[in-house]
Structure formats: structure tokens, C-alpha cells
Coordinates of C-alpha atoms and ligand atoms in Angstrom, one line a residue:
Chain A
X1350 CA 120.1 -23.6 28.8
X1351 CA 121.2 -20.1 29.6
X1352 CA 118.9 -17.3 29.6
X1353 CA 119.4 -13.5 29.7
X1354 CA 119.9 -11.7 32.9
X1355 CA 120.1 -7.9 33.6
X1356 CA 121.9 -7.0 36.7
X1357 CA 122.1 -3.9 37.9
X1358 CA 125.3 -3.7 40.3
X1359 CA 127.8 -0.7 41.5
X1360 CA 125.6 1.6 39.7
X1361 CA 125.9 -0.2 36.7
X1362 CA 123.4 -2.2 34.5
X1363 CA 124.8 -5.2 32.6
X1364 CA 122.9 -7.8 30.9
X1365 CA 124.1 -11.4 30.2
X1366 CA 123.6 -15.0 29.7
X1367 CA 123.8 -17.0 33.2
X1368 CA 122.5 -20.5 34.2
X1369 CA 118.6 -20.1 35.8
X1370 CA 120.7 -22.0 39.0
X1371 CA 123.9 -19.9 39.1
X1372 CA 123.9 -18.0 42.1
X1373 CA 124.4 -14.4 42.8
X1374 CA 128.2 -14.8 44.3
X1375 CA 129.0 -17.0 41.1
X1376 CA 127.8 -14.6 38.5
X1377 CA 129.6 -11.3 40.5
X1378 CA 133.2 -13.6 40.4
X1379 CA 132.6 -15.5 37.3
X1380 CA 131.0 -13.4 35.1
X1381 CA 131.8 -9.7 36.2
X1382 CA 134.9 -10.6 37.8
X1383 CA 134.2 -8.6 40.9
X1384 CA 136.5 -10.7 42.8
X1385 CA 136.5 -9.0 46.2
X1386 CA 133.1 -10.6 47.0
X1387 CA 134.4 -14.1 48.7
X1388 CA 133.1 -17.8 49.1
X1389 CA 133.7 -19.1 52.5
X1390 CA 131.2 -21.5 53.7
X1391 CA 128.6 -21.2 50.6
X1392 CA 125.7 -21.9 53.5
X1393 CA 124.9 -18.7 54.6
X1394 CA 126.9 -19.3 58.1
X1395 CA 130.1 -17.3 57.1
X1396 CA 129.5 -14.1 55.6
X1397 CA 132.3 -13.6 53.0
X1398 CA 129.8 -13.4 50.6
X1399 CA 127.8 -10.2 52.0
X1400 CA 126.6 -7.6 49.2
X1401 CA 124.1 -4.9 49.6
X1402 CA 120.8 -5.5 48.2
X1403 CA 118.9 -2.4 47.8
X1404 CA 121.1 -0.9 50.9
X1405 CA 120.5 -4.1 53.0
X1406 CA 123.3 -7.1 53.9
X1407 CA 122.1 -10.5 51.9
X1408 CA 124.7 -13.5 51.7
X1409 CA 125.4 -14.1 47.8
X1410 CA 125.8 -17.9 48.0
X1411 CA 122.1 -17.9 48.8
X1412 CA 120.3 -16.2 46.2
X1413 CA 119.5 -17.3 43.0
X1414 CA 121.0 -14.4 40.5
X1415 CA 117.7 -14.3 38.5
X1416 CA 116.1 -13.3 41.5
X1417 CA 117.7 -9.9 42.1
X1418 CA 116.9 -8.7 38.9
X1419 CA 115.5 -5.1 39.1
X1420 CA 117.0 -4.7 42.5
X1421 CA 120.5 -3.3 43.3
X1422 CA 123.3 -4.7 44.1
X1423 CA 126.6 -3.2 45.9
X1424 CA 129.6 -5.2 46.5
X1425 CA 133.1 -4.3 48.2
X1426 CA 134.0 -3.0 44.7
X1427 CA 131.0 -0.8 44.7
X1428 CA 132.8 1.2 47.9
X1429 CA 135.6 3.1 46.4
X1430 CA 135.1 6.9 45.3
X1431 CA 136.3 8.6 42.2
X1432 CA 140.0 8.0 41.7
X1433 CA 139.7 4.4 43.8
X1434 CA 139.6 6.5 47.0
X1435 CA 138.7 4.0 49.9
X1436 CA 135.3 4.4 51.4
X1437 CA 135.7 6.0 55.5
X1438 CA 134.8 2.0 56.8
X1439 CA 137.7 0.7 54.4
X1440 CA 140.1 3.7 55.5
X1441 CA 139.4 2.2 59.1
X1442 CA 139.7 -1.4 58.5
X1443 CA 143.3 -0.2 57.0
X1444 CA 144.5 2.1 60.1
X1445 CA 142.4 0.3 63.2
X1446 CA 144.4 -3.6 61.9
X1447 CA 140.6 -4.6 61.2
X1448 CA 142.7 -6.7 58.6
X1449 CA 144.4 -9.9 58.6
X1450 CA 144.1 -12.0 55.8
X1451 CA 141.7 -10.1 54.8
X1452 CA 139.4 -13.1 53.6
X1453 CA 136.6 -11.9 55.6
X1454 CA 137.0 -8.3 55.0
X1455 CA 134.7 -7.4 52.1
X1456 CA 131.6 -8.9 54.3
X1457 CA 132.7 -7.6 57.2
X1458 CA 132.7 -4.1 55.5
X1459 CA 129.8 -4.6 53.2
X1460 CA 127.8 -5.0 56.9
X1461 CA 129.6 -2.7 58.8
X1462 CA 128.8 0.2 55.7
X1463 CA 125.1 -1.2 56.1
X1464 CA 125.0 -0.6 59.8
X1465 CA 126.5 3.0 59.8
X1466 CA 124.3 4.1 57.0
X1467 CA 121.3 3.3 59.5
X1468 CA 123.0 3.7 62.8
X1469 CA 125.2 6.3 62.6
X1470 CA 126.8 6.4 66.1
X1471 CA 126.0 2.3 67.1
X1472 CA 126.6 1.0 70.1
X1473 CA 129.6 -1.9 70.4
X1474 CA 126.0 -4.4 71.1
X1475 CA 124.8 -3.0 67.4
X1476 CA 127.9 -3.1 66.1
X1477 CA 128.3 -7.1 67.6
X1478 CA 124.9 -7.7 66.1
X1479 CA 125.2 -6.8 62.8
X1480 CA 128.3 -8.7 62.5
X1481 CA 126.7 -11.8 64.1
X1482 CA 126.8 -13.4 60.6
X1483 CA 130.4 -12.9 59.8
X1484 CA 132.9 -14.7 61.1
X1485 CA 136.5 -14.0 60.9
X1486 CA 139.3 -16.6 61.9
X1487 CA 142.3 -14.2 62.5
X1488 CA 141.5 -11.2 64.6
X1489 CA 139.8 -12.6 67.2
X1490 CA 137.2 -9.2 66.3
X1491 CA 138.3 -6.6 69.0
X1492 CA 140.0 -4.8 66.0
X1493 CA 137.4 -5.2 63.7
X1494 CA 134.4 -3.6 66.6
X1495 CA 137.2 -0.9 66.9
X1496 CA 137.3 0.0 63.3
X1497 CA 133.7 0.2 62.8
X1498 CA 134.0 2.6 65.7
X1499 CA 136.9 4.2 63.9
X1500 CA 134.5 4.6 61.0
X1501 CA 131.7 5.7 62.8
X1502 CA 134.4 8.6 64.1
X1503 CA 135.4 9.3 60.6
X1504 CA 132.1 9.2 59.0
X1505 CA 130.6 12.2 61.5
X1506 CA 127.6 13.0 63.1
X1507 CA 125.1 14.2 61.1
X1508 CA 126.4 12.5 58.2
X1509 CA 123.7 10.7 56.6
X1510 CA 126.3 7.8 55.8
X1511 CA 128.0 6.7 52.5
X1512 CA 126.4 3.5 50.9
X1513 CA 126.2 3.9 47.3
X1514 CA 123.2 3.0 46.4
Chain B
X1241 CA 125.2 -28.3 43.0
X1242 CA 122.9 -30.1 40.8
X1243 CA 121.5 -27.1 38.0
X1244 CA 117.9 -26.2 38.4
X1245 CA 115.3 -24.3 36.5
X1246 CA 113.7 -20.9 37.5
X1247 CA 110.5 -19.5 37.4
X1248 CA 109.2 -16.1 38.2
X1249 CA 105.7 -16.1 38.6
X1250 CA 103.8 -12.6 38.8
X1251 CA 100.5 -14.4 40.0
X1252 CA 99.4 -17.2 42.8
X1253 CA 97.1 -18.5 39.0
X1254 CA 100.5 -18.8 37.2
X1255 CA 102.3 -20.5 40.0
X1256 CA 99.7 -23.1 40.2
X1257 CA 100.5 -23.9 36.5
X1258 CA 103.7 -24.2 36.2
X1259 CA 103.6 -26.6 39.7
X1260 CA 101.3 -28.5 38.0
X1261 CA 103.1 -28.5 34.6
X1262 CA 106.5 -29.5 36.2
X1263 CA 106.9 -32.6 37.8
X1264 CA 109.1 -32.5 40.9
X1265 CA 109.1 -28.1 40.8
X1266 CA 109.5 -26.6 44.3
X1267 CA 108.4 -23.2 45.4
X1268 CA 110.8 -21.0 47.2
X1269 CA 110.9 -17.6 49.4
X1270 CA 114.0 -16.6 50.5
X1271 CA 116.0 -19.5 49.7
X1272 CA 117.8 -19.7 53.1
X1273 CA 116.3 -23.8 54.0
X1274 CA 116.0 -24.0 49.9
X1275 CA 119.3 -23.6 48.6
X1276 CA 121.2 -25.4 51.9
X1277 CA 119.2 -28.2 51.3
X1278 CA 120.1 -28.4 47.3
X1279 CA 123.7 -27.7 47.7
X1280 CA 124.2 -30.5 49.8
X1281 CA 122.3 -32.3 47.7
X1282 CA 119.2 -33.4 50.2
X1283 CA 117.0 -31.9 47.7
X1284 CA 117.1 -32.0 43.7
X1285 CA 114.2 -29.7 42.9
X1286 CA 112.9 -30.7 38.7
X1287 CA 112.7 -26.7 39.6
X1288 CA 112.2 -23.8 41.7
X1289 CA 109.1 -21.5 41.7
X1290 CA 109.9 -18.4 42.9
X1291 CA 107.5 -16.4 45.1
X1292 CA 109.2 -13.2 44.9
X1293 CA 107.4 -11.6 42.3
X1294 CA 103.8 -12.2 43.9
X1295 CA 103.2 -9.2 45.4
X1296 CA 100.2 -9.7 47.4
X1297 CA 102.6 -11.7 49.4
X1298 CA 104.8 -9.5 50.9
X1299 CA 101.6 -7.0 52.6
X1300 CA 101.2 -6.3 56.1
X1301 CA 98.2 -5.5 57.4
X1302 CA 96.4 -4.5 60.6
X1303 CA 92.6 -4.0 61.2
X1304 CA 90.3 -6.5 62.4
X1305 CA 92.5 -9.3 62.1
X1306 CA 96.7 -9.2 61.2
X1307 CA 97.5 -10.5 57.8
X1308 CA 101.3 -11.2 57.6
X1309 CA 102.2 -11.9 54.0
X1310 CA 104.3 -15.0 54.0
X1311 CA 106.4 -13.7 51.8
X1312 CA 107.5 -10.9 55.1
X1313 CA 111.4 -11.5 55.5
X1314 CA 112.1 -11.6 59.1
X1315 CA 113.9 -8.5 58.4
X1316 CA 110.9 -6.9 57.3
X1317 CA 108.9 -7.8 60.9
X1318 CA 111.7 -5.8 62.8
X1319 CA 111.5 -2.9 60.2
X1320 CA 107.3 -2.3 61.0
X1321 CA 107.1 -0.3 64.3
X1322 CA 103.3 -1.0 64.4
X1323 CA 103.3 -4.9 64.0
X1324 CA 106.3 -5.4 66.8
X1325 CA 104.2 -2.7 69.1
X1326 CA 100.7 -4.8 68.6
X1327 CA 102.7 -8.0 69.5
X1328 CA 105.9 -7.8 70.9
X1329 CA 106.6 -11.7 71.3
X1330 CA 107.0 -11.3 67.0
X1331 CA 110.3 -9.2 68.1
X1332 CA 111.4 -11.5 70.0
X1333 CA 111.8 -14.0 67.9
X1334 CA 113.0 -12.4 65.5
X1335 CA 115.5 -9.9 66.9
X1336 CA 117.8 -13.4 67.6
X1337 CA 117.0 -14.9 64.2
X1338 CA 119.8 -16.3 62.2
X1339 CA 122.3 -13.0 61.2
X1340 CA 121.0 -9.4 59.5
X1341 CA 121.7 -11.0 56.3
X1342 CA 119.9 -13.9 56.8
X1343 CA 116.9 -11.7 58.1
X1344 CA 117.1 -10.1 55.3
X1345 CA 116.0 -13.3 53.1
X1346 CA 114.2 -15.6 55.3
X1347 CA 110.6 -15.2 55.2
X1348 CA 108.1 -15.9 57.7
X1349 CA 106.4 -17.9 55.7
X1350 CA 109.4 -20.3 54.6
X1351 CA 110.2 -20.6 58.3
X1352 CA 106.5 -22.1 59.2
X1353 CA 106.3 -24.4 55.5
X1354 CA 109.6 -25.6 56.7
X1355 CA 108.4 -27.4 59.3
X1356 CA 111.8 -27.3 61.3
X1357 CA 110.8 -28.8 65.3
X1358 CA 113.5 -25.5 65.6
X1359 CA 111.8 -23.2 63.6
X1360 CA 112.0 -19.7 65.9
X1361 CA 108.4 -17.9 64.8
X1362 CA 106.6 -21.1 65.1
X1363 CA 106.6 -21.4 68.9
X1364 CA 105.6 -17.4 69.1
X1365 CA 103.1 -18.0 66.2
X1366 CA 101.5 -20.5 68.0
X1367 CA 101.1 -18.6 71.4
X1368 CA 99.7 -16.0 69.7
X1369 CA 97.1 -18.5 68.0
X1370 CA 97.9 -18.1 64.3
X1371 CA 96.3 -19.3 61.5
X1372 CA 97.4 -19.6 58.2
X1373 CA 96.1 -18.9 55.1
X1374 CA 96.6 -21.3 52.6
X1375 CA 96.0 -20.9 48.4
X1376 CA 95.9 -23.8 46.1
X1377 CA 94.0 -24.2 42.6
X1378 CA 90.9 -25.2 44.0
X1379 CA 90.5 -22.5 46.1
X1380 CA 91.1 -21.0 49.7
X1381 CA 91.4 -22.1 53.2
X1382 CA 92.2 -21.2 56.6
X1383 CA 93.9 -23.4 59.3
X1384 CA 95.0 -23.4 62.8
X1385 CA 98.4 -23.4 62.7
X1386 CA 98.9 -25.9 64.8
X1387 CA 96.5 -28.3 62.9
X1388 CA 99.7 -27.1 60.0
X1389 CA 102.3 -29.2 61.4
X1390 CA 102.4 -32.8 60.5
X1391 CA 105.9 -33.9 61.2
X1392 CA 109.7 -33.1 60.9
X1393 CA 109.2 -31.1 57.4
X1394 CA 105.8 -32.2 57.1
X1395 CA 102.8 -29.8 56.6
X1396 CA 99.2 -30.0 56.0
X1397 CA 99.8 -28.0 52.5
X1398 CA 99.1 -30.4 49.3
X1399 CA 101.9 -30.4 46.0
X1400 CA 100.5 -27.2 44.6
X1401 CA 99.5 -25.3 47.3
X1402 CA 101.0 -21.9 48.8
X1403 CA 101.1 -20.7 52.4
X1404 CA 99.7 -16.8 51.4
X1405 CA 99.5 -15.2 54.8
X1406 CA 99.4 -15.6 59.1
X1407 CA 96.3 -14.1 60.1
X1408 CA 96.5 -13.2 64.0
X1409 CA 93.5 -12.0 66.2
X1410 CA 93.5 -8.5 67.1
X1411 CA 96.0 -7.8 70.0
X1412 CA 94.6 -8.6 73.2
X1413 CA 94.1 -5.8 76.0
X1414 CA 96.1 -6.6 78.9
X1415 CA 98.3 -9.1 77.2
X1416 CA 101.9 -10.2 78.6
X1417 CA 104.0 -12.5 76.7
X1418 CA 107.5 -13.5 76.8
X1419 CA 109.9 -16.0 74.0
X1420 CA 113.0 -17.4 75.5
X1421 CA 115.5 -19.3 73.5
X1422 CA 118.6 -21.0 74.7
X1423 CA 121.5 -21.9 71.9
X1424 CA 124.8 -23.7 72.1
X1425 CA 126.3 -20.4 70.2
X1426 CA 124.4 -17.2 69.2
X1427 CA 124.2 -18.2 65.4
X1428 CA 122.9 -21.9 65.9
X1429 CA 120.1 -23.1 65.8
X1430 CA 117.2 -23.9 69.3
X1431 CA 118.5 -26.4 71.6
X1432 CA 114.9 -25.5 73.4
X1433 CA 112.7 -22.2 72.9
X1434 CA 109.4 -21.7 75.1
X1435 CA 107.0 -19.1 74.6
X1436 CA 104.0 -17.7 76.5
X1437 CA 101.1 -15.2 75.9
X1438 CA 97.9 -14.2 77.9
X1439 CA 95.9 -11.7 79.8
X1440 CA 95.9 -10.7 83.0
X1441 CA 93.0 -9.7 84.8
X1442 CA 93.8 -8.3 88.1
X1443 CA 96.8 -11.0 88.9
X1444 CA 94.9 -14.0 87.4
X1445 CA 95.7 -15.4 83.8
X1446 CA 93.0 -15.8 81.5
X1447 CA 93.5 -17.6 77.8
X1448 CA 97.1 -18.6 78.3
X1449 CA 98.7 -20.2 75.7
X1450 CA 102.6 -21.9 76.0
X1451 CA 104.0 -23.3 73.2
X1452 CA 107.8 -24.8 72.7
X1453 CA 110.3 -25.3 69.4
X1454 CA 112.6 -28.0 69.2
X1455 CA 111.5 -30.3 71.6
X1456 CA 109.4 -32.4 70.1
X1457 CA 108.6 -33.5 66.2
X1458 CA 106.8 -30.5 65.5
X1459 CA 106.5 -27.1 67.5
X1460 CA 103.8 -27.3 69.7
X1461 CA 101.4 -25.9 72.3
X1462 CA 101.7 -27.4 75.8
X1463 CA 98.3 -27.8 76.8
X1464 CA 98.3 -29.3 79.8
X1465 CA 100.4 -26.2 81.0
X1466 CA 97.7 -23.7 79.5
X1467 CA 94.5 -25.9 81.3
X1468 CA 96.5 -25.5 84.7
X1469 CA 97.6 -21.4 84.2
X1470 CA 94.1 -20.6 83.4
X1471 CA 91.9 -18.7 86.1
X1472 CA 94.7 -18.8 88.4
X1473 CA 97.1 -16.3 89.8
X1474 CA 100.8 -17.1 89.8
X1475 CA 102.9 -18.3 93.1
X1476 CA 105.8 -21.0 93.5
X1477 CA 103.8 -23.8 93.7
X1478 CA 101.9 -23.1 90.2
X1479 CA 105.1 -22.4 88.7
X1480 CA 106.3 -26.1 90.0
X1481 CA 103.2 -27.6 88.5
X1482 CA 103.6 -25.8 84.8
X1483 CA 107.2 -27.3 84.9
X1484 CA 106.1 -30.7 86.1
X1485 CA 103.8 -30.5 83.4
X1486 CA 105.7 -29.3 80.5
X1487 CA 108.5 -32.1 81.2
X1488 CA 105.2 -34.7 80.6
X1489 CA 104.4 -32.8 77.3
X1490 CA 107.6 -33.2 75.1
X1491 CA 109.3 -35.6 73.7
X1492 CA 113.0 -34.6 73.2
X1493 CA 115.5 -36.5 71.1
X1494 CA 119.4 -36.8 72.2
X1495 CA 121.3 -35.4 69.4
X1496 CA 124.8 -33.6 68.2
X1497 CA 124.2 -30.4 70.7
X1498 CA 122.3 -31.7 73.7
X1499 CA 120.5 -34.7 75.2
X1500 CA 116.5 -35.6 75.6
X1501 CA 117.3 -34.7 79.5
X1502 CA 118.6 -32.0 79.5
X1503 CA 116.2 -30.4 77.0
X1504 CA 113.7 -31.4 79.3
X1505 CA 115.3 -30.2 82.0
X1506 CA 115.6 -27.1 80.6
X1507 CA 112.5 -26.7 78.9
X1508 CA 110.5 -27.2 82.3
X1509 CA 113.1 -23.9 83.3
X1510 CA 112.2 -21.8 80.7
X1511 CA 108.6 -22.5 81.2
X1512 CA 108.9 -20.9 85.0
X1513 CA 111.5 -18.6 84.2
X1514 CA 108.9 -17.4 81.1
X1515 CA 105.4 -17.2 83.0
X1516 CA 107.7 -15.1 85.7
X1517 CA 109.3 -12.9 82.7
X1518 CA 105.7 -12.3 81.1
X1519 CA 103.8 -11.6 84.5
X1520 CA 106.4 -8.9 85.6
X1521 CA 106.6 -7.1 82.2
X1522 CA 105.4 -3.8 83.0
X1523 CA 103.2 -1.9 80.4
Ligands
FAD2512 C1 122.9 -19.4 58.4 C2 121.5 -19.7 58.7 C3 121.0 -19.5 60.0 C4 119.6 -19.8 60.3 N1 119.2 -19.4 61.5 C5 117.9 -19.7 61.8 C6 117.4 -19.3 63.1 O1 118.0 -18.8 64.0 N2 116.1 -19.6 63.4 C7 115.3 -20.3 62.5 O2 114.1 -20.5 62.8 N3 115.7 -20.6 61.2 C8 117.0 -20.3 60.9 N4 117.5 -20.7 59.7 C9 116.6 -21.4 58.7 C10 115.9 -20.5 57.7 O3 116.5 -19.3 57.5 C11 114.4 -20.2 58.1 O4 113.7 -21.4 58.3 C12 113.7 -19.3 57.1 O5 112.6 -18.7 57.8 C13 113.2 -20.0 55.9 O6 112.5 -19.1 55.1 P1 112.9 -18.9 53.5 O7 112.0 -17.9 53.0 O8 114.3 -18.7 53.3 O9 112.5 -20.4 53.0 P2 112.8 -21.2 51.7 O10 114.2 -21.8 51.8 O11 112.6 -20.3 50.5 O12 111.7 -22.3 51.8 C14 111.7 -23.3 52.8 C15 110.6 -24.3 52.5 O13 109.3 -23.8 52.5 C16 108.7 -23.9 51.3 N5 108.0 -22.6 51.2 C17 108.5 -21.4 51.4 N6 107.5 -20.4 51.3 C18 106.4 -21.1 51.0 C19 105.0 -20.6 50.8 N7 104.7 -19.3 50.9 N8 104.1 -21.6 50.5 C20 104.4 -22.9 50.4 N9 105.7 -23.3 50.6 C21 106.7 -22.4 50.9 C22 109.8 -24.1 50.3 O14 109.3 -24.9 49.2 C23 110.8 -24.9 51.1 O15 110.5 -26.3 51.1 C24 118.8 -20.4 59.3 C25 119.3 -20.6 58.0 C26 120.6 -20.3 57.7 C27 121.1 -20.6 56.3
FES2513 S1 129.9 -18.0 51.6 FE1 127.9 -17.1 51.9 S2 127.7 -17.1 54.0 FE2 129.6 -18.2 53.7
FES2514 S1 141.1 -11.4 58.7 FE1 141.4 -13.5 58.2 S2 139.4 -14.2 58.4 FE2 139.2 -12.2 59.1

């Protein structure tokens, strides 16, 4: 039996009638139709499913939606500005070729935007580190550590980031 | 993946109902072992109790004993400057743990009422000789940790009861520790993790402890390694002993990502290379 859920994501708070086992990643697609967040793995080894939980990287295939009720959630979608304007860490993804087929790409920037929001200038072992749990299968990742670099450039120094919260 | 029920408890009382009230209802933390296990179908919960909204499980505290909620993420360790300063081998495990968004769901307590032989805070727990803190309806009680550990996924808790909090000892005054763990890739899981913890007084070790993950059917200490370091002071021929020691402690298995001998063979080497690590670290 359904029961009522009230999720509070990209700023906004929508409630609506999900399974007490669906999980996070299957309400955002499903149910919102916030597409960008992916399913890779579905075992919390891949990453493709990264949103922002109160500001910090969680994998969606692993939570129970219920459970992040009250709590806010940010997802690739979440990013643009007003008039779809690509957040800096997108912009760079785009120009540095942090793209190929762009399946990992939402996680990659949902942890990269995490990172610079705390670690505004990070070091290529920070920026390896908090990519750890996304894997990519095309770039090989010297382009992606370059554009977070690239976005860490863009961003600015004393910048106190960009994650919507 | 086979549909399940949720609860959200605000209370340990109201927890302890709704175990008792459904039949085959399992608790969950973070969900990271949890929802693996269900979606490949090695567990089909009648339910899932959520500890989430229990908030006296997710305190830290410091005074004259540590109370670590076990509802802590491993995120949450790295993120408290004055736990990871008091005892540093609590950073070292969990710096390596898993991936930040991982971290940021695991708890502490999930990893020890998991009971993996891999799980990466048990071997650190158990140097630093944790208890835990265990709440069920009949009450409260306190065990060693590593009286907690009954098997490959087996603990000492019975059906209803919760894992509330680690309580450590004070940190000690000249203590030196070190937690080494070796992996096929970064993101996978021990092949072999030793850790160590004790004082020194002038260059002699007093109340060492060595324990080791994934080497055995639960972690464990090594105690015939802590009876030889104690009172003594560290030179090559110690160190051979420890690692002749360890080797006779653990009982490895051969599986996907290494064999019993080489885990012993490298267990025995990160025994030496730890005792070495923690006696050098300068304060
Ligand atoms: C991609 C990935 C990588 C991982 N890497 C690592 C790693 O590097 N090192 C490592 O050690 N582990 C790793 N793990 C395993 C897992 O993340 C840890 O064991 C974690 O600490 C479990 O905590 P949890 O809160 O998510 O547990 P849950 O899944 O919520 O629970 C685990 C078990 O403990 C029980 N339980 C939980 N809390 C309590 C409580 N307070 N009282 C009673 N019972 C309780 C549950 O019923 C369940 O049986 C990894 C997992 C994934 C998916
Ligand atoms: S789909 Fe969530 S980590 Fe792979
Ligand atoms: S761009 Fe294809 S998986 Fe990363």
C-alpha cells in the first residue's frame, strides 16, 4: 500500500504517494521525472546515482525515499541558474571534455559541486578522493580531475561556492 | 527487489514494539549492508525499522568515557575535529572507508552489527578496547566488544535489541597507534587490515593491544602478540616474534581476491610494519 511522502527537492516541496520500499533514485525518475539522476550499478559502487543531501554526496539507489523526508535533496537538475544557465562545475565539464557519454556525469558533478562548496581550491588528491565512488568508463578521468580544476578556476577564490541548497 | 514496509520510529520504546509486533522486521541505519543484501535478494526483511529518527543515537560525546552514537555515519567521525584529535586510529579507518557518499550513510554502528570479518572500524574499535552499549526491552547492558562478535554476521545482540552507542576509555597519555589496510583496489573491500594501540613509557610498551579484520571469522584481537609487546621495548628480533605470532593467531580463508597464505603472509607484515609506524609517530 502506498503512503504519502513529502519531498523536498531543488528547492521545492512536493508531496505524493510512493511505495514504503521505493527508493530515492526511483521516486526522483519515476515520479518527478528528474531524469538526469542515473542508475548504473544500483549497489552503491558506481555513483551515477549521486544527489546532495543536505549539501552532502549520498548514492540514491541506497536510501529508502521515506527516509529523507524533512531533509533536502539536490540533484543534477537542481544545478542550473535562472534562465537554465549551467552551474560553473557544468560549464567546465562542457569546455575541459569532462564528457563522454555523459552517463556518469550528473554524479560526477553532483560530487565535484559537493567538494568545491567545502574545498574551494582542492588539491588533484582531494579532488581523486571525493570522486573515489564514481566511476566513469570513457574518459579514463584525467579530463574529468581537469575540469574540477577548471571549476575550481571559474568558481574564484573567496567564493563561498555555489550548491543550492 | 522484493517490496518492504517502513517504519520510523521516534523512540528506542517504540522500536521495540513494532520489532516485537512484526515478525521477520529488521532494523536499519544507513542502509548501505541493508539494502545490497535485499536487492540481491539475500535478505527479505517482513520490514525495516528505521533508526534515523532516534535522536539520542546520533550524539557524540566526550568526558569521562566517549559515547559514539551508533547511529554516527562514518562521515560524521571525519567531520568532529575533537573525536579524531582524542583518537586518531578512528581517522584512520575511516578516511579510506568505502566513497564520500557512502560515508555519508554508513554508520558506525551498522558497520560493527554487521559483523563483516572486513568490517574497517572493528579492528580500530577493538585496539582501542570498545565496548558497546546495547538497548533491548528488558533493559540495558554493556559488553566488550570483542565478547560482540559471534561469527560471520553473527552478534551477541538478541531479535529486538539495538546497538545504542561505543563507549571508549578516556584517551590514553602517551598513546601511539597506527591502522593499516591493504586492498586489491581502493574502493574494495580488506584483503587484511591490522591495527595497534598502546603507551609508551620511555621506549617500552605498556597495555598494547593488536587486533586484525578480515582474517579470521570475526575481527579479532591478537593476544598472543599483545602478551609478548607488553613491558618490552621494540628491536628486530621482537618485531620477528609479533609476526611469528600473529601468523599462529588467524585463520584465513582462500577466496575470490587472495589466498589463506598470502593473507597470512601479509598480515604478519602489517603487524611489523604497524608496531614500527606507531612507535615512530611523533607527537
Ligand atoms: C559501495 C560500498 C562500499 C563499502 N565499503 C566499505 C569499506 O570500505 N569498509 C567497510 O567496513 N564497509 C564497507 N561497506 C559496507 C557498509 O557500508 C558498512 O558496513 C556500513 O558501516 C554499514 O552501516 P549501515 O549503517 O549502512 O548499516 P545497515 O545496512 O543499516 O545495517 C547493517 C546491519 O546492521 C544492523 N544494524 C544497524 N544498526 C544497528 C543498531 N544500531 N542496532 C542493531 N542493529 C543494527 C541492521 O539490521 C543490518 O543487519 C561498503 C558498502 C558499500 C555499498
Ligand atoms: S547506481 Fe547508485 S551507486 Fe551505482
Ligand atoms: S563519460 Fe561515459 S561513463 Fe563517464
Amino acid at each position: 500500500m502506498n503512503v504519502e511522502c513529502t519531498l523536498e527537492v531543488n528547492g521545492s516541496s512536493t508531496t505524493l504517494q510512493v511505495a514504503p520500499s521505493a527508493r530515492l533514485i526511483d521516486v526522483l525518475r519515476e515520479d518527478l521525472g528528474l531524469t538526469g539522476t542515473k542508475e548504473g550499478c544500483g549497489n552503491g559502487e558506481c555513483g551515477s546515482c549521486t544527489v546532495l543531501l543536505d549539501g552532502r554526496p549520498v548514492n540514491a539507489c541506497l536510501l529508502v525515499a521515506l527516509e529523507v523526508e524533512g531533509r533536502a535533496v539536490t540533484t543534477i537538475e537542481g544545478l542550473l541558474g535562472p534562465g537554465g544557465k549551467l552551474s560553473h562545475v557544468q560549464q567546465a565539464f562542457v569546455e575541459t571534455g569532462g564528457i563522454q557519454c555523459g552517463f556518469c556525469t550528473p554524479g560526477m558533478i553532483m560530487s565535484a559541486t559537493a567538494l568545491l562548496e567545502a574545498t574551494p581550491a582542492p588539491s588533484d588528491a582531494e579532488i581523486r578522493d571525493a570522486l573515489v565512488g564514481n566511476l566513469c568508463r570513457c574518459t579514463g578521468y584525467a579530463q574529468i580531475i581537469e575540469s574540477v580544476r577548471a571549476a575550481a578556476e571559474l568558481i574564484g577564490p573567496g567564493s563561498g561556492g555555489e550548491t543550492p541548497r | 527487489m522484493t517490496p518492504f514496509d517502513y517504519h520510523r520510529p521516534e523512540t528506542l520504546a517504540e522500536a521495540f514494539r513494532i520489532a516485537g509486533a512484526i515478525p521477520g522486521a529488521r532494523y536499519v541505519a544507513g542502509g548501505t549492508d541493508m539494502m545490497v543484501r535485499i536487492r540481491s535478494g539475500r535478505e527479505r526483511p517482513g520490514a525495516l525499522i528505521s533508526l534515523g529518527r532516534i535522536d539520542t543515537l546520533s550524539r557524540i560525546e566526550l568526558g569521562s568515557v566517549t559515547q559514539i552514537g551508533a547511529r554516527t555515519t562514518i562521515g560524521q567521525v571525519l567531520e568532529h575535529p575533537e573525536l579524531t584529535a582524542a583518537y586518531p586510529l578512528l581517522a584512520l579507518a575511516a578516511r579510506p572507508f568505502a566513497s564520500v557518499q557512502v560515508r555519508n550513510l554508513a554508520t558506525v554502528g551498522g558497520n560493527v552489527c554487521n559483523a563483516s570479518p572486513a568490517a574497517d572500524m572493528a579492528p580500530v574499535l577493538l585496539a582501542l578496547d570498545a565496548r558497546v552499549e546495547i538497548e533491548g526491552p528488558q533493559g540495558t547492558r554493556e559488553v566488550p566488544l570483542d565478547a560482540f562478535f559471534k561469527g560471520p554476521g553473527q552478534t551477541d545482540l538478541a531479535p529486538r535489541e539495538v546497538l545504542t552507542s561505543i563507549v571508549l576509555e578516556p584517551p590514553r597519555p602517551e598513546a601511539r597507534s597506527c591502522f593499516l589496510r591493504r586492498s586489491r583496489v581502493g574502493m574494495d573491500i580488506a584483503l587484511t587490515s591490522v591495527a595497534v594501540h598502546f603507551q609508551l613509557a620511555g621506549n617500552r610498551l605498556t597495555r598494547p593491544r593488536v587486533a586484525a579484520g578480515a582474517v579470521a571469522p570475526c575481527p579479532l584481537r591478537l593476544r598472543a602478540v599483545e602478551n609478548l609487546l607488553e613491558g618490552r621495548a621494540v628491536d628486530a628480533a621482537l618485531l620477528d616474534e609479533a609476526a611469528r605470532l600473529a601468523e599462529g593467531e588467524i585463520a584465513p580463508i582462500t577466496d575470490i581476491r587472495a589466498s589463506a597464505s598470502y593473507r597470512r603472509r601479509l598480515t604478519s607484515t602489517l603487524v611489523r610494519r604497524a608496531i614500527t609506524a606507531a612507535c615512530e609517530e611523533s607527537r
